[in-house]
mmCIF file of C-alpha atoms in Angstrom:
data_model
loop_
_atom_site.group_PDB
_atom_site.id
_atom_site.type_symbol
_atom_site.label_atom_id
_atom_site.label_comp_id
_atom_site.label_asym_id
_atom_site.label_seq_id
_atom_site.Cartn_x
_atom_site.Cartn_y
_atom_site.Cartn_z
ATOM 1 C CA MET A 1 -0.437 -0.261 0.275
ATOM 2 C CA THR A 2 1.383 3.379 -0.854
ATOM 3 C CA ASN A 3 -1.712 5.344 -1.291
ATOM 4 C CA PHE A 4 -2.176 7.315 2.147
ATOM 5 C CA SER A 5 -5.780 7.155 1.578
ATOM 6 C CA GLU A 6 -5.549 3.492 1.434
ATOM 7 C CA MET A 7 -3.606 3.402 4.497
ATOM 8 C CA LEU A 8 -6.001 5.717 6.356
ATOM 9 C CA GLU A 9 -8.777 2.761 5.837
ATOM 10 C CA VAL A 10 -6.845 0.326 7.795
ATOM 11 C CA ALA A 11 -6.823 2.939 10.779
ATOM 12 C CA ARG A 12 -10.762 4.185 9.818
ATOM 13 C CA THR A 13 -11.996 0.584 10.063
ATOM 14 C CA GLU A 14 -10.258 0.121 13.777
ATOM 15 C CA ALA A 15 -11.837 3.449 14.621
ATOM 16 C CA LEU A 16 -15.747 2.164 13.372
ATOM 17 C CA ILE A 17 -14.662 -1.256 15.403
ATOM 18 C CA GLY A 18 -13.924 0.935 18.216
ATOM 19 C CA LEU A 19 -16.819 3.113 18.039
ATOM 20 C CA GLY A 20 -18.865 -0.080 17.510
ATOM 21 C CA GLU A 21 -17.555 -1.366 20.793
ATOM 22 C CA GLY A 22 -18.671 1.677 22.834
ATOM 23 C CA GLY A 23 -15.315 2.939 22.767
ATOM 24 C CA VAL A 24 -13.268 6.498 21.781
ATOM 25 C CA PRO A 25 -13.524 6.072 17.779
ATOM 26 C CA VAL A 26 -9.613 6.318 16.952
ATOM 27 C CA GLY A 27 -8.091 4.149 14.890
ATOM 28 C CA ALA A 28 -4.116 4.109 13.949
ATOM 29 C CA ALA A 29 -1.761 1.640 11.982
ATOM 30 C CA ILE A 30 1.718 1.870 10.770
ATOM 31 C CA PHE A 31 3.429 0.845 7.698
ATOM 32 C CA GLY A 32 6.596 -0.184 6.262
ATOM 33 C CA ALA A 33 8.818 1.821 4.094
ATOM 34 C CA ASP A 34 7.427 0.004 0.986
ATOM 35 C CA GLY A 35 3.827 0.069 2.257
ATOM 36 C CA GLN A 36 3.244 -3.025 3.854
ATOM 37 C CA LEU A 37 1.112 -3.154 7.065
ATOM 38 C CA LEU A 38 2.624 -3.757 10.407
ATOM 39 C CA SER A 39 0.346 -3.433 12.779
ATOM 40 C CA SER A 40 -2.970 -1.781 13.359
ATOM 41 C CA GLY A 41 -4.616 -1.012 16.716
ATOM 42 C CA ARG A 42 -7.550 1.447 18.399
ATOM 43 C CA ASN A 43 -8.356 3.619 21.485
ATOM 44 C CA ARG A 44 -9.751 0.863 24.178
ATOM 45 C CA ARG A 45 -9.835 3.392 27.254
ATOM 46 C CA VAL A 46 -13.255 2.202 27.609
ATOM 47 C CA GLN A 47 -13.090 -1.618 26.572
ATOM 48 C CA GLU A 48 -10.473 -2.750 28.819
ATOM 49 C CA GLY A 49 -10.233 0.460 31.477
ATOM 50 C CA ASP A 50 -6.538 1.547 29.839
ATOM 51 C CA PRO A 51 -6.097 4.858 29.373
ATOM 52 C CA SER A 52 -2.689 4.213 28.280
ATOM 53 C CA ILE A 53 -4.288 2.400 24.884
ATOM 54 C CA HIS A 54 -4.437 5.036 22.432
ATOM 55 C CA GLY A 55 -4.825 4.057 18.805
ATOM 56 C CA GLU A 56 -1.477 5.039 18.272
ATOM 57 C CA THR A 57 -0.098 3.537 20.922
ATOM 58 C CA ASP A 58 -1.578 0.438 20.393
ATOM 59 C CA ALA A 59 -0.113 0.262 16.631
ATOM 60 C CA PHE A 60 2.808 0.696 18.451
ATOM 61 C CA ARG A 61 2.660 -2.114 20.836
ATOM 62 C CA ARG A 62 1.201 -4.331 18.405
ATOM 63 C CA ALA A 63 4.315 -3.222 16.179
ATOM 64 C CA GLY A 64 6.895 -5.383 18.405
ATOM 65 C CA ARG A 65 9.790 -4.135 18.869
ATOM 66 C CA GLN A 66 11.564 -2.288 15.919
ATOM 67 C CA ARG A 67 15.281 -1.108 15.568
ATOM 68 C CA SER A 68 14.545 2.109 13.548
ATOM 69 C CA TYR A 69 10.760 4.204 12.562
ATOM 70 C CA LYS A 70 12.638 6.516 10.081
ATOM 71 C CA ASP A 71 11.026 4.366 7.419
ATOM 72 C CA LEU A 72 8.097 4.164 8.890
ATOM 73 C CA VAL A 73 4.501 5.731 8.310
ATOM 74 C CA MET A 74 2.104 5.886 11.296
ATOM 75 C CA VAL A 75 -1.376 6.532 10.088
ATOM 76 C CA THR A 76 -4.208 7.750 12.792
ATOM 77 C CA THR A 77 -7.495 9.017 12.226
ATOM 78 C CA LEU A 78 -7.120 11.861 14.568
ATOM 79 C CA ALA A 79 -4.266 14.265 15.077
ATOM 80 C CA PRO A 80 -1.880 12.767 17.707
ATOM 81 C CA CYS A 81 -2.541 14.306 21.003
ATOM 82 C CA TRP A 82 0.916 15.454 23.175
ATOM 83 C CA TYR A 83 1.100 11.566 24.698
ATOM 84 C CA CYS A 84 1.181 9.826 20.851
ATOM 85 C CA SER A 85 2.965 13.140 19.723
ATOM 86 C CA GLY A 86 5.628 12.478 22.157
ATOM 87 C CA LEU A 87 6.024 8.767 21.031
ATOM 88 C CA VAL A 88 6.538 9.829 17.448
ATOM 89 C CA ARG A 89 9.085 12.143 18.199
ATOM 90 C CA GLN A 90 10.574 10.257 20.653
ATOM 91 C CA PHE A 91 10.973 6.997 17.968
ATOM 92 C CA GLY A 92 11.934 8.868 15.365
ATOM 93 C CA PHE A 93 8.777 7.788 12.814
ATOM 94 C CA GLY A 94 9.455 9.914 9.643
ATOM 95 C CA THR A 95 5.936 10.598 8.543
ATOM 96 C CA VAL A 96 2.743 10.787 10.433
ATOM 97 C CA VAL A 97 -1.067 10.561 8.443
ATOM 98 C CA VAL A 98 -3.690 12.168 10.151
ATOM 99 C CA GLY A 99 -7.314 11.513 8.789
ATOM 100 C CA GLU A 100 -8.334 14.988 10.598
ATOM 101 C CA SER A 101 -7.292 17.518 12.912
ATOM 102 C CA VAL A 102 -10.485 19.659 12.898
ATOM 103 C CA ASN A 103 -11.894 18.273 16.077
ATOM 104 C CA PHE A 104 -8.599 17.745 17.667
ATOM 105 C CA ALA A 105 -5.140 19.698 16.219
ATOM 106 C CA GLY A 106 -3.045 17.692 19.005
ATOM 107 C CA GLY A 107 0.792 18.073 18.464
ATOM 108 C CA VAL A 108 1.045 18.330 14.780
ATOM 109 C CA GLU A 109 2.692 21.544 14.425
ATOM 110 C CA TRP A 110 5.333 20.631 16.985
ATOM 111 C CA LEU A 111 6.035 17.450 15.067
ATOM 112 C CA ARG A 112 6.264 19.487 11.998
ATOM 113 C CA GLU A 113 8.584 21.828 13.528
ATOM 114 C CA ALA A 114 10.702 18.743 14.788
ATOM 115 C CA GLY A 115 10.749 17.509 11.101
ATOM 116 C CA VAL A 116 8.420 15.047 11.240
ATOM 117 C CA LYS A 117 6.628 15.111 8.008
ATOM 118 C CA VAL A 118 2.841 15.395 8.334
ATOM 119 C CA VAL A 119 0.421 14.809 5.599
ATOM 120 C CA ASP A 120 -3.143 15.701 6.652
ATOM 121 C CA LEU A 121 -5.973 14.342 4.782
ATOM 122 C CA ALA A 122 -8.648 16.150 6.572
ATOM 123 C CA SER A 123 -11.379 13.296 5.433
ATOM 124 C CA PRO A 124 -14.697 14.776 5.767
ATOM 125 C CA GLU A 125 -16.002 11.426 6.696
ATOM 126 C CA LEU A 126 -13.631 10.908 9.782
ATOM 127 C CA ILE A 127 -14.163 14.966 11.024
ATOM 128 C CA GLU A 128 -18.321 14.074 11.319
ATOM 129 C CA MET A 129 -17.512 10.969 12.527
ATOM 130 C CA MET A 130 -15.454 12.542 15.605
ATOM 131 C CA GLY A 131 -17.325 15.141 15.818
ATOM 132 C CA GLY A 132 -20.518 12.934 16.593
ATOM 133 C CA PHE A 133 -18.668 11.170 18.934
ATOM 134 C CA ILE A 134 -17.864 14.341 20.609
ATOM 135 C CA ARG A 135 -20.993 15.634 20.766
ATOM 136 C CA ASP A 136 -22.780 12.460 22.087
ATOM 137 C CA GLN A 137 -20.010 11.339 24.368
ATOM 138 C CA PRO A 138 -18.239 14.636 26.006
ATOM 139 C CA GLY A 139 -17.068 13.261 29.302
ATOM 140 C CA ILE A 140 -15.768 10.283 27.774
ATOM 141 C CA TRP A 141 -13.894 12.320 25.287
ATOM 142 C CA PHE A 142 -12.523 15.030 27.438
ATOM 143 C CA GLU A 143 -11.168 12.070 29.946
ATOM 144 C CA ASP A 144 -9.531 10.368 26.902
ATOM 145 C CA ILE A 145 -7.664 13.911 26.471
ATOM 146 C CA GLY A 146 -7.052 14.376 30.176
ATOM 147 C CA VAL A 147 -9.124 18.173 29.973
ATOM 148 C CA MET B 1 4.160 9.469 52.017
ATOM 149 C CA THR B 2 4.580 13.185 51.516
ATOM 150 C CA ASN B 3 8.489 12.703 51.323
ATOM 151 C CA PHE B 4 9.654 12.987 47.483
ATOM 152 C CA SER B 5 12.451 10.862 48.305
ATOM 153 C CA GLU B 6 10.528 8.136 50.087
ATOM 154 C CA MET B 7 8.487 8.419 46.816
ATOM 155 C CA LEU B 8 10.980 7.598 44.595
ATOM 156 C CA GLU B 9 12.363 4.671 46.673
ATOM 157 C CA VAL B 10 8.756 3.031 45.253
ATOM 158 C CA ALA B 11 10.087 3.920 41.998
ATOM 159 C CA ARG B 12 13.768 2.941 42.207
ATOM 160 C CA THR B 13 12.413 -0.832 43.578
ATOM 161 C CA GLU B 14 10.638 -0.888 40.556
ATOM 162 C CA ALA B 15 13.648 0.060 38.389
ATOM 163 C CA LEU B 16 15.791 -2.630 40.241
ATOM 164 C CA ILE B 17 13.367 -5.351 39.683
ATOM 165 C CA GLY B 18 13.346 -4.630 36.218
ATOM 166 C CA LEU B 19 17.306 -4.499 36.184
ATOM 167 C CA GLY B 20 17.206 -8.256 37.743
ATOM 168 C CA GLU B 21 14.649 -9.423 35.093
ATOM 169 C CA GLY B 22 17.319 -8.132 32.140
ATOM 170 C CA GLY B 23 15.350 -5.102 31.488
ATOM 171 C CA VAL B 24 15.918 -1.322 30.919
ATOM 172 C CA PRO B 25 16.256 -0.491 34.448
ATOM 173 C CA VAL B 26 13.404 2.499 34.800
ATOM 174 C CA GLY B 27 10.641 2.291 37.335
ATOM 175 C CA ALA B 28 7.495 4.746 38.156
ATOM 176 C CA ALA B 29 4.931 5.690 40.570
ATOM 177 C CA ILE B 30 1.834 7.370 40.965
ATOM 178 C CA PHE B 31 0.664 9.162 44.104
ATOM 179 C CA GLY B 32 -2.335 10.661 45.127
ATOM 180 C CA ALA B 33 -2.622 14.279 46.362
ATOM 181 C CA ASP B 34 -2.278 13.212 50.251
ATOM 182 C CA GLY B 35 0.787 10.561 49.358
ATOM 183 C CA GLN B 36 -0.918 7.530 48.788
ATOM 184 C CA LEU B 37 0.364 5.594 46.177
ATOM 185 C CA LEU B 38 -1.670 4.866 43.425
ATOM 186 C CA SER B 39 0.375 2.731 40.962
ATOM 187 C CA SER B 40 3.265 1.508 40.322
ATOM 188 C CA GLY B 41 5.461 -0.313 37.286
ATOM 189 C CA ARG B 42 8.766 -0.338 35.115
ATOM 190 C CA ASN B 43 10.149 -0.460 31.862
ATOM 191 C CA ARG B 44 9.288 -3.829 30.391
ATOM 192 C CA ARG B 45 10.532 -3.429 26.713
ATOM 193 C CA VAL B 46 12.586 -6.909 27.217
ATOM 194 C CA GLN B 47 10.328 -9.026 29.147
ATOM 195 C CA GLU B 48 7.677 -8.912 27.870
ATOM 196 C CA GLY B 49 8.914 -7.816 24.144
ATOM 197 C CA ASP B 50 6.719 -4.679 24.179
ATOM 198 C CA PRO B 51 8.598 -1.007 23.023
ATOM 199 C CA SER B 52 4.923 0.902 24.523
ATOM 200 C CA ILE B 53 5.821 -0.044 28.165
ATOM 201 C CA HIS B 54 8.181 2.588 29.605
ATOM 202 C CA GLY B 55 8.127 3.010 33.376
ATOM 203 C CA GLU B 56 5.798 6.219 33.060
ATOM 204 C CA THR B 57 3.165 4.297 30.498
ATOM 205 C CA ASP B 58 3.475 1.111 33.093
ATOM 206 C CA ALA B 59 2.364 2.997 36.290
ATOM 207 C CA PHE B 60 -0.351 5.165 34.012
ATOM 208 C CA ARG B 61 -1.914 2.050 32.840
ATOM 209 C CA ARG B 62 -1.755 0.497 36.341
ATOM 210 C CA ALA B 63 -3.395 3.512 38.103
ATOM 211 C CA GLY B 64 -6.625 2.916 35.978
ATOM 212 C CA ARG B 65 -8.933 5.686 34.427
ATOM 213 C CA GLN B 66 -8.701 8.824 36.803
ATOM 214 C CA ARG B 67 -10.918 11.502 36.156
ATOM 215 C CA SER B 68 -7.786 14.365 36.665
ATOM 216 C CA TYR B 69 -4.162 13.868 37.384
ATOM 217 C CA LYS B 70 -3.616 17.724 38.345
ATOM 218 C CA ASP B 71 -3.171 16.997 41.909
ATOM 219 C CA LEU B 72 -1.199 13.478 41.114
ATOM 220 C CA VAL B 73 2.434 13.316 40.985
ATOM 221 C CA MET B 74 4.420 11.019 38.379
ATOM 222 C CA VAL B 75 7.630 9.662 40.483
ATOM 223 C CA THR B 76 10.158 8.337 37.783
ATOM 224 C CA THR B 77 13.674 7.037 38.153
ATOM 225 C CA LEU B 78 15.130 8.722 34.858
ATOM 226 C CA ALA B 79 14.105 11.680 33.249
ATOM 227 C CA PRO B 80 11.060 11.262 31.353
ATOM 228 C CA CYS B 81 11.528 10.561 27.218
ATOM 229 C CA TRP B 82 9.408 12.756 24.766
ATOM 230 C CA TYR B 83 7.178 9.529 24.912
ATOM 231 C CA CYS B 84 6.224 9.753 28.915
ATOM 232 C CA SER B 85 6.768 13.878 28.867
ATOM 233 C CA GLY B 86 3.779 13.714 26.608
ATOM 234 C CA LEU B 87 1.833 11.616 28.400
ATOM 235 C CA VAL B 88 2.458 13.717 31.757
ATOM 236 C CA ARG B 89 1.644 17.094 29.403
ATOM 237 C CA GLN B 90 -1.511 15.498 27.796
ATOM 238 C CA PHE B 91 -3.202 14.464 31.197
ATOM 239 C CA GLY B 92 -2.049 17.319 33.166
ATOM 240 C CA PHE B 93 0.344 15.850 36.128
ATOM 241 C CA GLY B 94 0.593 18.818 38.419
ATOM 242 C CA THR B 95 3.754 17.219 39.328
ATOM 243 C CA VAL B 96 6.728 15.209 38.470
ATOM 244 C CA VAL B 97 9.655 13.795 40.767
ATOM 245 C CA VAL B 98 12.404 12.989 38.592
ATOM 246 C CA GLY B 99 15.312 10.469 40.227
ATOM 247 C CA GLU B 100 17.902 11.446 38.017
ATOM 248 C CA SER B 101 18.253 13.584 34.739
ATOM 249 C CA VAL B 102 21.993 13.219 34.138
ATOM 250 C CA ASN B 103 22.146 10.256 31.508
ATOM 251 C CA PHE B 104 19.475 11.366 30.208
ATOM 252 C CA ALA B 105 17.354 14.658 30.331
ATOM 253 C CA GLY B 106 14.420 13.931 28.417
ATOM 254 C CA GLY B 107 11.478 16.713 28.137
ATOM 255 C CA VAL B 108 12.138 18.034 31.486
ATOM 256 C CA GLU B 109 12.721 21.935 30.110
ATOM 257 C CA TRP B 110 9.637 20.974 27.794
ATOM 258 C CA LEU B 111 7.681 20.138 30.981
ATOM 259 C CA ARG B 112 8.807 23.256 33.101
ATOM 260 C CA GLU B 113 8.169 25.328 30.027
ATOM 261 C CA ALA B 114 4.147 24.266 30.118
ATOM 262 C CA GLY B 115 3.819 24.706 33.702
ATOM 263 C CA VAL B 116 4.298 21.277 35.468
ATOM 264 C CA LYS B 117 6.063 21.278 38.571
ATOM 265 C CA VAL B 118 9.479 19.075 37.910
ATOM 266 C CA VAL B 119 11.753 18.166 40.881
ATOM 267 C CA ASP B 120 14.767 16.623 40.278
ATOM 268 C CA LEU B 121 15.916 14.490 43.155
ATOM 269 C CA ALA B 122 19.668 13.998 41.047
ATOM 270 C CA SER B 123 20.292 10.684 42.794
ATOM 271 C CA PRO B 124 24.019 9.843 43.028
ATOM 272 C CA GLU B 125 22.682 6.072 43.383
ATOM 273 C CA LEU B 126 20.255 6.012 40.231
ATOM 274 C CA ILE B 127 22.958 7.998 38.380
ATOM 275 C CA GLU B 128 25.141 5.383 38.592
ATOM 276 C CA MET B 129 23.079 2.382 38.001
ATOM 277 C CA MET B 130 21.358 4.115 34.935
ATOM 278 C CA GLY B 131 24.670 4.684 33.969
ATOM 279 C CA GLY B 132 26.344 1.357 34.138
ATOM 280 C CA PHE B 133 23.307 0.143 32.606
ATOM 281 C CA ILE B 134 24.038 2.197 29.213
ATOM 282 C CA ARG B 135 27.748 1.165 29.609
ATOM 283 C CA ASP B 136 26.706 -2.645 29.683
ATOM 284 C CA GLN B 137 23.759 -2.523 27.511
ATOM 285 C CA PRO B 138 23.701 0.305 25.089
ATOM 286 C CA GLY B 139 21.914 -1.321 22.463
ATOM 287 C CA ILE B 140 19.030 -2.203 24.438
ATOM 288 C CA TRP B 141 19.357 1.465 25.780
ATOM 289 C CA PHE B 142 19.413 3.322 22.237
ATOM 290 C CA GLU B 143 16.265 1.298 21.409
ATOM 291 C CA ASP B 144 14.490 2.318 24.118
ATOM 292 C CA ILE B 145 14.847 5.886 23.169
ATOM 293 C CA GLY B 146 14.605 5.154 19.154
ATOM 294 C CA VAL B 147 17.921 6.232 18.894
#
C-alpha cells in the first residue's frame, strides 16, 4: 500500500470497530517503507479500562520491537495528542498521516517543527464521525485527552 | 507518603526489579494528593517484548482510569522521554519527581515551560545505576529511546 488514503482506511476500520464497541473511535496503523502493514490498533480506554491505550500506542505496541522507525509511517484517524505526538517524536517516525485535525489539532505543528512529515488528509467522513462522538459522549472524550 | 525521596524509593525498587529481570532499569510510581500510592510500574520492553511499556506508561496504565491528574505526582527514576513527557503533559499531571536527569534529560525543560512542577532529586545511586546500564547494554538502551 503506497497510497495514504488507502492506509487511512485501515485506521478508519479500527476506529469504526471501536465506535461499535462503545469506545473512543480513534484508530491507527503502522506501515513499512514499502507500504506493507505492520500493525493496527485502536483506542481501548473504555473497552479495557486502560487509559494508556490510544490508537497510536496500540498500533505501536502491536508492531513489536523495531530497531528504527524513520522509514515507517504512522497513520491515525485523528491528530495525535501530546502523548502520541511524543511517541512519534521519541521513536523517530519519519511520516505521520492524520485523518483529520479539525476536532482536535494535537501536536501536529510541534511534530512538523521537529522535522516530522505530517500529511493531513482532512477526511470529511472522519471529521463528521469524530465530531458526532464528541457531541454524544463529551465525558469520555474529555477524559481521554485529560481535560 | 509526602516526602519525594520516599516516593522515589518505590520507583527505584521497580527499576531494580527490572534490572534483575534483564530489562531497562527505569521504574515509576504515581501518588495521590495526600501521598497515597496509586500505582507503580517499570519498563518491560525486554521482559514482554513490548516497546510501549516505559516505566511511566506502565504506572499510568496500572492507575486505571482517573478523571483528573492535576493533583497527582508522577515519580520516575529517570527523566521522562518525549513519549512519557507527552503523557504527563496531555493528562495534566501537576508534579513530576525525577530521580536523575544526568544520563538522559528527556523532556524536563519542555514540561517546566508548560507549567509542570518538576523536582529533580539528582540521586547519585540512580545516576550510577543507569550509567552502568547504558555502558553495559547500549543496544537495548538506544533501542528504548529510538536512537
